[in-house]
XYZ file of C-alpha atoms in Angstrom:
371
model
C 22.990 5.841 -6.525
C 24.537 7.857 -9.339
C 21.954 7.379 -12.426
C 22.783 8.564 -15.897
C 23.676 12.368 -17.809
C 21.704 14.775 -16.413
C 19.588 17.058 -19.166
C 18.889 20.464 -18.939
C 15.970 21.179 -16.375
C 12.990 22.260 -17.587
C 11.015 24.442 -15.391
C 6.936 24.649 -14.600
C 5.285 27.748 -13.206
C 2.026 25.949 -13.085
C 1.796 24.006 -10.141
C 0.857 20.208 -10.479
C -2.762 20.867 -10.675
C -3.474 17.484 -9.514
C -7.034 16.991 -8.723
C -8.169 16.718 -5.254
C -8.324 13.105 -4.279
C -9.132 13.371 -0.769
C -12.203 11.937 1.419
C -14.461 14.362 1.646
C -14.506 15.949 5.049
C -17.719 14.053 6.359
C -19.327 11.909 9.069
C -18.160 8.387 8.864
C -20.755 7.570 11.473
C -23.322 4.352 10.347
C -25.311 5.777 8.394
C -29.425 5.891 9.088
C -31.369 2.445 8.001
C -32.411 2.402 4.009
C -35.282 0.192 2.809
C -33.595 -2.297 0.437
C -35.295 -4.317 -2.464
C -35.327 -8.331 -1.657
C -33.733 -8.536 -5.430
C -29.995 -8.567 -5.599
C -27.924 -7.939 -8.606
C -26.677 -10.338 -11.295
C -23.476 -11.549 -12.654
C -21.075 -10.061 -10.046
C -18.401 -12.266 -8.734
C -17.832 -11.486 -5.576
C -13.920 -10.834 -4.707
C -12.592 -12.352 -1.336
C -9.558 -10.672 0.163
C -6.594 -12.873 0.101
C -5.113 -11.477 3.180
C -7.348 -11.895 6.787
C -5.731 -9.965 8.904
C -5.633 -6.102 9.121
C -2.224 -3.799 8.143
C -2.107 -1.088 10.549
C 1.860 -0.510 9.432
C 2.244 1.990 6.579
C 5.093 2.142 4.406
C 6.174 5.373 2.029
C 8.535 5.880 -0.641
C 9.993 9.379 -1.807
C 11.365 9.721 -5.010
C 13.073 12.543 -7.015
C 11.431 14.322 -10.217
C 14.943 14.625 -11.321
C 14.455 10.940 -12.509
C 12.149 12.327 -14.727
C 14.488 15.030 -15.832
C 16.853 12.553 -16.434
C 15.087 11.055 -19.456
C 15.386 12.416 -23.783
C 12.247 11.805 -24.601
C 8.119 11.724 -23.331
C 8.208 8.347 -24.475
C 10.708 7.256 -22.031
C 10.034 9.891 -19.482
C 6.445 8.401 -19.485
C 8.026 4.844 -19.609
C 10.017 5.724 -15.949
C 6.797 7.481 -14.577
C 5.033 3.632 -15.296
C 7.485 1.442 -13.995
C 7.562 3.677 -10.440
C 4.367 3.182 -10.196
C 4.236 -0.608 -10.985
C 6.629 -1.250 -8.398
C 5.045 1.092 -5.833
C 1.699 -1.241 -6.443
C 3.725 -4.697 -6.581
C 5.099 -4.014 -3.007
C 2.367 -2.084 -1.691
C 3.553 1.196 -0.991
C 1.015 3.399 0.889
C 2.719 6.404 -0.095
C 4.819 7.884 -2.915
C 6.351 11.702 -2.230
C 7.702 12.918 -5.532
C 11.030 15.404 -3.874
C 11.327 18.570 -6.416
C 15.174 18.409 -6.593
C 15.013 20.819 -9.817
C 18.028 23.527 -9.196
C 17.177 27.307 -9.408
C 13.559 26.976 -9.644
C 12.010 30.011 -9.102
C 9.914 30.467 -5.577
C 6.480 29.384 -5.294
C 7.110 26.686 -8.862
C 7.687 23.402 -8.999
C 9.902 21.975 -11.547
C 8.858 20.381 -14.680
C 10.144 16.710 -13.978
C 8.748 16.634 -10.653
C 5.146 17.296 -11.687
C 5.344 15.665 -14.349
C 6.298 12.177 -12.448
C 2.878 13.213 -9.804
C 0.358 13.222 -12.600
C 1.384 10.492 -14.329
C 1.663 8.414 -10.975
C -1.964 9.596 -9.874
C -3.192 8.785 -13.024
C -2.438 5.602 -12.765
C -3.601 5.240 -9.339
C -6.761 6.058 -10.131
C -9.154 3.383 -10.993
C -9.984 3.422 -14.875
C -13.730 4.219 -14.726
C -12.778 7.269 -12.475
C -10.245 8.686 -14.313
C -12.247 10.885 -16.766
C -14.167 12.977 -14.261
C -10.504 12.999 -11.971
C -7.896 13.599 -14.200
C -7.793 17.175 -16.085
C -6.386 16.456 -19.969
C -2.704 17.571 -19.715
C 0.222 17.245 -22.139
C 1.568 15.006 -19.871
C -0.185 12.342 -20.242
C -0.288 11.816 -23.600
C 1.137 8.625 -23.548
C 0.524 7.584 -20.208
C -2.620 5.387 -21.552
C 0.166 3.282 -23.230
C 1.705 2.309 -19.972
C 0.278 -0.910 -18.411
C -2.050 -0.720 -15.927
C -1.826 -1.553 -12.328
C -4.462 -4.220 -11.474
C -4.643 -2.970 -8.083
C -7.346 -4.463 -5.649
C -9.238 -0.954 -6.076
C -8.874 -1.350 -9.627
C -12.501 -3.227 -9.706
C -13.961 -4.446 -13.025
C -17.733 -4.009 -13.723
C -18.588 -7.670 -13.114
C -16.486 -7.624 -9.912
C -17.723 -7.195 -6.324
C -15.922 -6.778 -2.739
C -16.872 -5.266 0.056
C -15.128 -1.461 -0.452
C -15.480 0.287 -3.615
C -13.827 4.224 -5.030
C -16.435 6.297 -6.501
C -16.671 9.854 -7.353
C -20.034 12.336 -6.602
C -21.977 12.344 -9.223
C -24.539 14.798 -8.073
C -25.882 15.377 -4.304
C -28.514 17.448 -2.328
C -28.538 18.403 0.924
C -30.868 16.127 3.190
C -30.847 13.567 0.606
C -27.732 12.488 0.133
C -25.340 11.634 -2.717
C -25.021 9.194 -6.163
C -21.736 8.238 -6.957
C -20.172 6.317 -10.201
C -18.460 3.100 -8.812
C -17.625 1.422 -12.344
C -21.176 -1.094 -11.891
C -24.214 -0.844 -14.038
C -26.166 1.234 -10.876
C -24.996 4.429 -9.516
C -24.494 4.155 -5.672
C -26.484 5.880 -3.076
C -25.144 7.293 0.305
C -27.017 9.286 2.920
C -24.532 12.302 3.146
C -24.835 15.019 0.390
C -20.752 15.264 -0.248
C -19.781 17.575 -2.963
C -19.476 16.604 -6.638
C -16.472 15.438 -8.712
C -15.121 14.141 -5.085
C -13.350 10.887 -4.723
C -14.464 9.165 -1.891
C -13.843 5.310 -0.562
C -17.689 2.862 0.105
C -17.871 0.262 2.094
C -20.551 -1.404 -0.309
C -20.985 -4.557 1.939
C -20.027 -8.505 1.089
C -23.197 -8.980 -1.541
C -24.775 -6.200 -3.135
C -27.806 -4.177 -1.752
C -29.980 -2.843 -4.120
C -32.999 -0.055 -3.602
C -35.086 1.952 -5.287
C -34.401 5.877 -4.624
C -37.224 8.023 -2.974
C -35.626 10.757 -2.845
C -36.711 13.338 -5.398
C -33.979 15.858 -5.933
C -31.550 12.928 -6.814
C -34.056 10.911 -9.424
C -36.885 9.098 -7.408
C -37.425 5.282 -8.779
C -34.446 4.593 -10.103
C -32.402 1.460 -8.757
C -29.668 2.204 -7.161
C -26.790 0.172 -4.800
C -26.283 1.210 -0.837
C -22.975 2.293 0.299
C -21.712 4.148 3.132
C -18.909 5.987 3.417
C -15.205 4.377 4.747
C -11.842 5.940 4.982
C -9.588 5.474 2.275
C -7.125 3.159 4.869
C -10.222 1.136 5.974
C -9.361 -1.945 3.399
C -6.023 -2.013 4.573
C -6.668 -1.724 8.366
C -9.907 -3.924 8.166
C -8.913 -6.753 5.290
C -5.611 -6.272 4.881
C -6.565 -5.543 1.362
C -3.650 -3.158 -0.418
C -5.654 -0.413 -1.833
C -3.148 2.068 -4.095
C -1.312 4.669 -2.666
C -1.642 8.326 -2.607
C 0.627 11.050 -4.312
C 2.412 13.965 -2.445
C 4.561 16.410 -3.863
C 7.587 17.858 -1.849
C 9.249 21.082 -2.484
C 12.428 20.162 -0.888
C 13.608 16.845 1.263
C 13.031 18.312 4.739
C 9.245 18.768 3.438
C 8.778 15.067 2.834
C 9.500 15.146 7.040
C 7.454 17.944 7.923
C 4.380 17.134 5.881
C 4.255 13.816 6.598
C 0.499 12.996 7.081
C 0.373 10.209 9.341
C -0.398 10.449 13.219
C 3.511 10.370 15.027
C 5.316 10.796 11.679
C 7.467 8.914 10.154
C 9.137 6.675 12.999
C 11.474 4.455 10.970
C 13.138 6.421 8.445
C 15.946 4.657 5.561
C 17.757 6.532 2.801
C 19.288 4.277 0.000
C 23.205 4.949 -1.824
C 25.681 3.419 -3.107
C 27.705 5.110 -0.118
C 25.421 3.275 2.675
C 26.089 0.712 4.435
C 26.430 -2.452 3.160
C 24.211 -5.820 4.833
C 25.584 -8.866 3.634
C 22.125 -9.849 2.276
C 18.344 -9.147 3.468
C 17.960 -12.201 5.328
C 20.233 -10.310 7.773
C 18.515 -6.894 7.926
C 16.185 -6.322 10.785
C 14.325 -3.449 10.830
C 13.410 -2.060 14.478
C 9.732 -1.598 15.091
C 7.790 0.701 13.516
C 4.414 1.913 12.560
C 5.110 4.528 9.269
C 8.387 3.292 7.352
C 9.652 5.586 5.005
C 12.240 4.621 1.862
C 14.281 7.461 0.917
C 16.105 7.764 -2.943
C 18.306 10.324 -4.622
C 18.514 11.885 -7.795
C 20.982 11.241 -10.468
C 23.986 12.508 -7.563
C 22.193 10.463 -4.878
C 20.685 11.780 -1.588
C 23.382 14.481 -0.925
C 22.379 16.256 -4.231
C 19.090 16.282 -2.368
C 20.162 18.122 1.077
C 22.459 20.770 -1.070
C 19.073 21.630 -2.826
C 17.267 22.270 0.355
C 17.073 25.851 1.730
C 16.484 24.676 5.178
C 18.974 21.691 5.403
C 21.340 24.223 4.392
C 20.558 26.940 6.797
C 21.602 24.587 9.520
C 24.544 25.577 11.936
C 26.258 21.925 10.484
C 24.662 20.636 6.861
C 23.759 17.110 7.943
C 24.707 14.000 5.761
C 22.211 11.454 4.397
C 23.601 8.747 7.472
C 22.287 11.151 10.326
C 19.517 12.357 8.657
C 17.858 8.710 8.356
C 17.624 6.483 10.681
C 19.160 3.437 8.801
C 21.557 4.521 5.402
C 21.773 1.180 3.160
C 23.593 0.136 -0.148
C 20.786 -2.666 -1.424
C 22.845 -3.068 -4.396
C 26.732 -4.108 -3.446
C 28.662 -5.497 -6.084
C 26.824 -3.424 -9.147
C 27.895 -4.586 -12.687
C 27.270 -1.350 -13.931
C 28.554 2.723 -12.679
C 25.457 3.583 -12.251
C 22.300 2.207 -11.055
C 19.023 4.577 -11.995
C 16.710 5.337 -9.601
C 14.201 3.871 -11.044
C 15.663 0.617 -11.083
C 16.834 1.573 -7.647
C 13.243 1.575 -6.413
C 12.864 -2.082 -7.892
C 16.013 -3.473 -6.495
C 15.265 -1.949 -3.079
C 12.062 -2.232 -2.255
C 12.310 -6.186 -2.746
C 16.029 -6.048 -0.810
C 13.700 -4.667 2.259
C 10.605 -6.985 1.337
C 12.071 -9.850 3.837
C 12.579 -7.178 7.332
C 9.196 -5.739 6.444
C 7.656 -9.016 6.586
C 9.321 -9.851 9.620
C 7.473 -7.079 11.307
C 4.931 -7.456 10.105
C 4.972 -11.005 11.315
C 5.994 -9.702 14.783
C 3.036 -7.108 14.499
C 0.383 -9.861 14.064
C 1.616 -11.887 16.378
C 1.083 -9.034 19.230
C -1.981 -8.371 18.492
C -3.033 -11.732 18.809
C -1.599 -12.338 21.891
């Protein structure tokens, strides 16, 4: 979907420089038995998940930088940045892959707009109390504290409590373990020394477990909460509990394929265009089953821009077009009022166009494993 004039690319020779958000490579085995104090914190109320059943089904967006490029000012650059991410956390994306589409970047940079849209979307990702030991100070995101916030699940307030928690390491010593700032009034404790400024999921338990610390290299006597250590998917897969997504830069559209990060790839693939086909409306649209769906949108010349800007796609005997390189090529907006559609609002229109297939299998899915 065609968006509007395209401004002059800026480029970036830094790379994103996003900070490293990633479970900390670690035992997830139970951890040993802790003496806990009979006394249980105050004033927490305690969070139920809405949802019952787990979500083993992922689902992953990728979306140019050249949206961001797109844009005359910070103000609305930042603006486009926050509504991405609002709808990536409305519909509960699992992933968002941020395609550098920036022409005649130089080799081994990534261009301005792209990293630009990665921090801001990480930013705000990341739960508020976590964000100043996460996120480096960057021009960036000057304004991105204007934008509004997410209200994720994982985006816990102090007098909140549910059974998994985001933290970062605090401080940690080998054989004793680790404290780590969750947002409460006590630090928590885990038995693994992890190292610091780490971002790291807890499984904290349904009511709060409080103990005093032995353990002398960490601060002995102080009150601290138990937590053990969970993957980041483990709300999801456990609760069904939609816990953010994560951010993944692309240097090219065949990269958002070959570094895809789940186990089997990406088995469902669907690119979006004007020039796709057309469903008369998504009660008909049935999606085939799948365990990692993956949304594809172009830049301000849609998804072909996208291919001529990858070295590999055009190294290829026969450049492919966007129909045989995804699995399912839709237009989710027929009819449009206006000659262009930007990809932003592209995101929004398509990701609740697909919201009625997805929830057919997941529907399907549950049923399965029941039976």
């Amino acid at each position: 979907m065609p968006t509007d004039k395209k401004r002059k690319n800026r480029k970036s020779k830094a790379q994103a420089e996003m900070p490293d958000a990633e479970l900390a490579t670690t035992s997830l085995e139970d951890t040993e038995a802790v003496p806990s104090a009979a006394a249980q914190p105050n004033g927490h109320a305690i969070m139920t998940p809405a949802a019952t059943a787990g979500r083993a089904y992922t689902v992953s967006i990728a979306v140019p930088g050249s949206v961001i490029d797109n844009t005359q000012t910070m103000e609305l650059a930042t603006a486009v940045a926050g509504q991405i991410a609002r709808t990536a956390a409305i519909f509960k994306i699992d992933e968002v892959i941020v395609i550098d589409d920036a022409a005649n970047t130089e080799p081994g940079t990534i261009g301005a707009g792209a990293a630009f849209l990665a921090r801001v979307l990480q930013f705000m990702e990341t739960p508020q109390y976590l964000r100043r030991a996460l996120i480096p100070m960057h021009a960036d995101l000057r304004l991105a504290g204007t934008l509004p916030p997410l209200d994720a699940p994982h985006h816990m307030r102090a007098t909140e409590w549910a059974t998994y928690r985001e933290g970062v390491v605090l401080s940690s010593v080998p054989g004793e373990g680790s404290l780590l700032n969750v947002g409460l009034d006590k630090d928590a404790y885990i038995t693994q020394a992890l190292r610091t400024n780490v971002r790291v999921t807890l499984q904290m338990g349904p009511q709060p477990t409080q103990m005093t610390l032995q353990q002398p290299g960490l601060g002995s006597g102080q009150q601290v909460l138990f937590g053990q250590l969970a993957k980041p998917s483990s709300p999801r897969e456990t609760e069904g509990t939609y816990w953010g997504y994560t951010t993944r830069l692309a240097t090219s559209l065949s990269q958002v394929f070959q570094d895809c990060p789940f186990e089997g790839r990406y088995d469902l693939t669907v690119g979006t265009s004007e020039r796709g086909a057309v469903v008369p409306g998504p009660e008909y649209l049935q999606f085939p089953p799948f365990q990692h769906l993956l949304i594809g949108f172009g830049g301000p010349q849609g998804l072909e821009e996208c291919i001529q800007q990858d070295p590999a796609l055009q190294a290829m005997h026969e450049s492919p077009q966007p129909e045989k390189l995804f699995n399912l090529y839709c237009n989710t907006c027929p009819e449009q009022g206006s000659r262009t559609i930007r990809t932003e609002e592209a995101v929004l229109i398509s990701l609740s166009y697909f919201q009625s297939a997805i929830r057919r299998h997941a529907a399907v899915s549950t049923l399965k494993a029941a039976v």
